[in-house]
Amino acid sequence: MQKGRFIVFEGIDGSGKSTQIRLLHRRLTELGIRCVETFEPSSGPVGSLVNQIMTKRMRADERVIASLFAADRLDHILNEQDGLLKTTESGITVLSDRYYFSSYAYNGVSLPVEWIIELNAQCAELLRPDLNIFIDIDPEKTLKRIENDRVSKELYETYDRLSKVRENYFSAFARFEGEENVIVVDGDRPPEQIADDIWEKVKDCFNI
Ligand code: ADP
């Protein structure tokens, strides 16, 4: 049986990742390709802790946040019930809302990126994405979307931080050029137009 693909969506908060995952899920399902959606942090115990920190219900310094994300990611890959490896090996494609590039970008705002890379090395060895899709959009625009959409803001949701996060994404992509399959799409367009762009790249990934 052919392994399922692992397709990761990246982008700053509010860039439209979950919207695009939903649209891609629909297209793949229509073609009879089995797929599931997942996100980071996971819904497991470490992921719940991370969620509490990101929504400011619990405090932790940035080094702890980076380590918790890496631990959650490893569990998400390896856990025996519904781990990403097990899922892809059983022929199901996984559409994931973020993976390790978000760690470089978000935690690298205030921690040495070398250390973050070290922390994620095992995840990269165990499961590399077939395709990383970065939805690019100006932080000012996503902040407006978030303000309309949500009651409370998360830890990184300020203009300065998100701008730095966006820069960090691009420096991480440059650094991993050749090792990672990254495409950047313009996120400041109607969702269907973005989805059409993404679909062209995904078709290559599936040889459709
Ligand atoms: P993310 O998962 O990256 O945080 P979402 O897909 O949840 O982003 O989108 C954040 C908000 O922006 C939602 O209210 C969503 O409906 C809206 N949105 C998503 N994509 C677009 C788009 N291309 N143009 C305008 N608004 C969008």
CSV table of C-alpha atoms and ligand atoms in Angstrom, one decimal:
chain,number,residue,atom,x,y,z
A,1,MET,CA,0.0,0.0,0.0
A,2,GLN,CA,1.2,3.5,-0.8
A,3,LYS,CA,1.9,5.7,2.3
A,4,GLY,CA,-0.3,8.7,2.9
A,5,ARG,CA,1.3,12.1,2.2
A,6,PHE,CA,2.2,14.5,5.0
A,7,ILE,CA,1.2,18.1,4.0
A,8,VAL,CA,1.9,20.9,6.4
A,9,PHE,CA,0.4,24.4,6.4
A,10,GLU,CA,2.5,27.2,7.9
A,11,GLY,CA,1.8,30.9,8.4
A,12,ILE,CA,1.4,33.5,11.1
A,13,ASP,CA,-1.7,33.5,13.2
A,14,GLY,CA,-4.8,34.2,11.2
A,15,SER,CA,-3.2,33.7,7.8
A,16,GLY,CA,-5.9,31.3,6.7
A,17,LYS,CA,-4.3,27.9,7.4
A,18,SER,CA,-7.4,26.2,8.8
A,19,THR,CA,-9.5,27.6,6.0
A,20,GLN,CA,-7.2,26.2,3.4
A,21,ILE,CA,-6.9,22.9,5.1
A,22,ARG,CA,-10.7,22.5,5.0
A,23,LEU,CA,-10.8,23.4,1.2
A,24,LEU,CA,-7.9,21.0,0.4
A,25,HIS,CA,-9.5,18.2,2.5
A,26,ARG,CA,-12.7,18.6,0.5
A,27,ARG,CA,-10.9,18.4,-2.9
A,28,LEU,CA,-8.9,15.3,-1.9
A,29,THR,CA,-11.9,13.6,-0.5
A,30,GLU,CA,-13.8,14.2,-3.7
A,31,LEU,CA,-11.0,12.3,-5.5
A,32,GLY,CA,-11.3,9.4,-3.1
A,33,ILE,CA,-8.0,10.2,-1.3
A,34,ARG,CA,-8.4,9.4,2.4
A,35,CYS,CA,-7.2,12.2,4.6
A,36,VAL,CA,-7.4,13.6,8.1
A,37,GLU,CA,-6.8,17.0,9.5
A,38,THR,CA,-4.6,17.7,12.5
A,39,PHE,CA,-2.9,20.6,14.2
A,40,GLU,CA,-0.3,21.8,16.7
A,41,PRO,CA,-0.3,21.8,19.6
A,42,SER,CA,-2.0,18.3,19.6
A,43,SER,CA,-5.0,17.5,21.8
A,44,GLY,CA,-2.8,15.2,24.0
A,45,PRO,CA,-1.7,16.1,27.5
A,46,VAL,CA,1.4,18.1,26.6
A,47,GLY,CA,-0.6,19.9,23.9
A,48,SER,CA,-3.2,20.9,26.5
A,49,LEU,CA,-0.5,22.4,28.6
A,50,VAL,CA,0.9,24.4,25.6
A,51,ASN,CA,-2.6,25.6,24.9
A,52,GLN,CA,-3.0,27.0,28.4
A,53,ILE,CA,0.3,28.8,28.1
A,54,MET,CA,-0.6,30.3,24.6
A,55,THR,CA,-3.9,31.6,25.9
A,56,LYS,CA,-2.2,33.0,28.9
A,57,ARG,CA,-4.0,30.8,31.5
A,58,MET,CA,-0.6,29.5,32.6
A,59,ARG,CA,2.8,31.2,32.5
A,60,ALA,CA,6.0,29.7,31.3
A,61,ASP,CA,9.2,31.1,29.9
A,62,GLU,CA,10.1,30.8,26.2
A,63,ARG,CA,12.6,28.0,26.7
A,64,VAL,CA,9.9,25.9,28.4
A,65,ILE,CA,7.4,26.7,25.6
A,66,ALA,CA,9.9,25.5,23.0
A,67,SER,CA,10.6,22.3,24.8
A,68,LEU,CA,6.9,21.6,25.4
A,69,PHE,CA,6.2,22.0,21.7
A,70,ALA,CA,9.0,19.6,20.8
A,71,ALA,CA,7.7,17.0,23.3
A,72,ASP,CA,4.2,17.4,22.0
A,73,ARG,CA,5.4,17.0,18.4
A,74,LEU,CA,7.3,13.8,19.2
A,75,ASP,CA,4.3,12.3,20.9
A,76,HIS,CA,2.1,13.4,18.0
A,77,ILE,CA,4.4,11.6,15.6
A,78,LEU,CA,4.9,8.4,17.6
A,79,ASN,CA,2.0,7.8,19.8
A,80,GLU,CA,0.5,4.4,19.3
A,81,GLN,CA,-3.2,5.3,19.1
A,82,ASP,CA,-3.3,7.9,16.3
A,83,GLY,CA,0.3,9.0,15.8
A,84,LEU,CA,1.2,10.7,12.5
A,85,LEU,CA,3.6,7.9,11.5
A,86,LYS,CA,1.0,5.2,12.1
A,87,THR,CA,-1.6,7.2,10.2
A,88,THR,CA,0.5,7.9,7.1
A,89,GLU,CA,1.8,4.3,7.1
A,90,SER,CA,-1.8,3.1,6.9
A,91,GLY,CA,-2.2,5.0,3.7
A,92,ILE,CA,-4.0,8.1,5.1
A,93,THR,CA,-2.8,11.6,4.1
A,94,VAL,CA,-2.4,14.0,7.0
A,95,LEU,CA,-3.1,17.7,6.6
A,96,SER,CA,-1.4,19.4,9.5
A,97,ASP,CA,-1.9,23.0,10.8
A,98,ARG,CA,1.8,23.7,11.5
A,99,TYR,CA,4.8,21.5,12.2
A,100,TYR,CA,8.5,22.3,13.1
A,101,PHE,CA,8.9,25.5,11.0
A,102,SER,CA,6.5,27.2,13.4
A,103,SER,CA,8.9,26.4,16.2
A,104,TYR,CA,11.8,28.0,14.4
A,105,ALA,CA,9.7,31.0,13.6
A,106,TYR,CA,7.8,31.6,16.9
A,107,ASN,CA,10.3,30.4,19.5
A,108,GLY,CA,13.2,31.9,17.5
A,109,VAL,CA,11.8,35.3,18.3
A,110,SER,CA,13.6,35.2,21.6
A,111,LEU,CA,15.7,32.0,21.7
A,112,PRO,CA,18.8,30.9,19.7
A,113,VAL,CA,17.5,29.3,16.5
A,114,GLU,CA,20.4,26.8,16.7
A,115,TRP,CA,19.0,25.4,19.9
A,116,ILE,CA,15.5,25.2,18.5
A,117,ILE,CA,16.8,23.3,15.5
A,118,GLU,CA,18.6,20.9,17.8
A,119,LEU,CA,15.4,20.4,19.7
A,120,ASN,CA,13.5,19.5,16.5
A,121,ALA,CA,16.1,17.3,14.9
A,122,GLN,CA,14.4,14.1,16.0
A,123,CYS,CA,11.1,15.2,14.5
A,124,ALA,CA,12.7,16.1,11.2
A,125,GLU,CA,14.4,12.6,11.1
A,126,LEU,CA,11.2,10.7,12.0
A,127,LEU,CA,8.8,12.5,9.7
A,128,ARG,CA,9.6,15.1,7.1
A,129,PRO,CA,6.7,16.9,5.4
A,130,ASP,CA,6.2,16.0,1.7
A,131,LEU,CA,5.1,19.6,1.2
A,132,ASN,CA,5.2,22.7,3.4
A,133,ILE,CA,2.7,25.4,2.3
A,134,PHE,CA,3.4,28.8,3.7
A,135,ILE,CA,0.5,31.2,3.5
A,136,ASP,CA,2.0,34.6,3.4
A,137,ILE,CA,0.2,37.7,4.6
A,138,ASP,CA,1.0,41.0,6.4
A,139,PRO,CA,0.6,40.8,10.2
A,140,GLU,CA,-1.5,43.9,10.3
A,141,LYS,CA,-4.2,42.2,8.1
A,142,THR,CA,-4.2,39.0,10.2
A,143,LEU,CA,-4.5,41.0,13.4
A,144,LYS,CA,-7.7,42.6,12.1
A,145,ARG,CA,-9.1,39.1,11.2
A,146,ILE,CA,-8.2,37.9,14.7
A,147,GLU,CA,-9.8,40.9,16.4
A,148,ASN,CA,-13.0,40.2,14.5
A,149,ASP,CA,-12.9,36.5,15.1
A,150,ARG,CA,-11.8,35.9,18.7
A,151,VAL,CA,-12.5,37.0,22.2
A,152,SER,CA,-9.0,36.8,23.5
A,153,LYS,CA,-5.6,37.2,21.9
A,154,GLU,CA,-2.8,34.6,22.2
A,155,LEU,CA,0.8,35.2,23.5
A,156,TYR,CA,2.4,36.1,20.2
A,157,GLU,CA,-0.4,38.1,18.7
A,158,THR,CA,1.1,41.6,18.6
A,159,TYR,CA,2.2,43.4,15.4
A,160,ASP,CA,5.9,43.4,16.3
A,161,ARG,CA,6.0,39.8,17.3
A,162,LEU,CA,4.1,38.5,14.3
A,163,SER,CA,6.4,40.6,12.0
A,164,LYS,CA,9.4,39.0,13.5
A,165,VAL,CA,7.8,35.6,13.3
A,166,ARG,CA,7.2,36.1,9.6
A,167,GLU,CA,10.9,37.1,9.1
A,168,ASN,CA,12.0,34.0,11.0
A,169,TYR,CA,9.9,31.8,8.7
A,170,PHE,CA,11.7,33.1,5.7
A,171,SER,CA,15.2,32.8,7.2
A,172,ALA,CA,14.3,29.2,8.2
A,173,PHE,CA,13.1,28.4,4.6
A,174,ALA,CA,16.3,29.8,3.2
A,175,ARG,CA,18.4,27.7,5.6
A,176,PHE,CA,16.6,24.5,4.8
A,177,GLU,CA,16.5,25.0,1.1
A,178,GLY,CA,17.2,21.7,-0.6
A,179,GLU,CA,16.1,19.7,2.4
A,180,GLU,CA,12.5,20.8,2.6
A,181,ASN,CA,9.8,21.2,-0.1
A,182,VAL,CA,8.4,24.7,0.7
A,183,ILE,CA,6.0,26.7,-1.4
A,184,VAL,CA,4.9,30.3,-0.5
A,185,VAL,CA,1.5,31.4,-1.5
A,186,ASP,CA,0.0,34.9,-1.4
A,187,GLY,CA,-2.6,34.8,1.4
A,188,ASP,CA,-4.1,38.2,0.7
A,189,ARG,CA,-6.7,37.0,-1.9
A,190,PRO,CA,-10.1,35.3,-1.7
A,191,PRO,CA,-9.8,31.9,-0.2
A,192,GLU,CA,-10.9,30.0,-3.4
A,193,GLN,CA,-8.1,31.7,-5.4
A,194,ILE,CA,-5.5,30.7,-2.8
A,195,ALA,CA,-6.9,27.1,-2.8
A,196,ASP,CA,-6.6,26.9,-6.6
A,197,ASP,CA,-2.9,27.8,-6.3
A,198,ILE,CA,-2.3,25.3,-3.6
A,199,TRP,CA,-4.1,22.6,-5.6
A,200,GLU,CA,-1.7,23.0,-8.5
A,201,LYS,CA,1.2,22.1,-6.1
A,202,VAL,CA,-0.6,19.4,-4.3
A,203,LYS,CA,-1.4,17.7,-7.6
A,204,ASP,CA,2.3,17.4,-8.3
A,205,CYS,CA,2.8,15.9,-4.8
A,206,PHE,CA,0.1,13.2,-5.6
A,207,ASN,CA,1.0,12.8,-9.3
A,208,ILE,CA,-2.5,13.7,-10.3
B,1,ADP,P1,-5.4,30.4,10.8
B,1,ADP,O1,-5.8,28.9,10.9
B,1,ADP,O2,-4.2,30.6,10.0
B,1,ADP,O3,-5.3,31.0,12.2
B,1,ADP,P2,-8.1,30.8,9.8
B,1,ADP,O4,-8.3,30.0,8.6
B,1,ADP,O5,-8.7,30.4,11.0
B,1,ADP,O6,-6.5,31.2,10.0
B,1,ADP,O7,-8.6,32.3,9.4
B,1,ADP,C1,-8.6,33.4,10.3
B,1,ADP,C2,-9.8,34.3,10.0
B,1,ADP,O8,-9.6,34.9,8.7
B,1,ADP,C3,-11.1,33.5,9.9
B,1,ADP,O9,-12.2,34.4,10.4
B,1,ADP,C4,-11.3,33.2,8.4
B,1,ADP,O10,-12.7,33.1,8.0
B,1,ADP,C5,-10.7,34.5,7.8
B,1,ADP,N1,-10.0,34.2,6.5
B,1,ADP,C6,-9.3,33.1,6.2
B,1,ADP,N2,-8.8,33.2,4.9
B,1,ADP,C7,-9.2,34.4,4.5
B,1,ADP,C8,-9.0,35.1,3.2
B,1,ADP,N3,-8.3,34.6,2.2
B,1,ADP,N4,-9.5,36.4,3.1
B,1,ADP,C9,-10.2,36.9,4.2
B,1,ADP,N5,-10.4,36.3,5.3
B,1,ADP,C10,-10.0,35.1,5.5
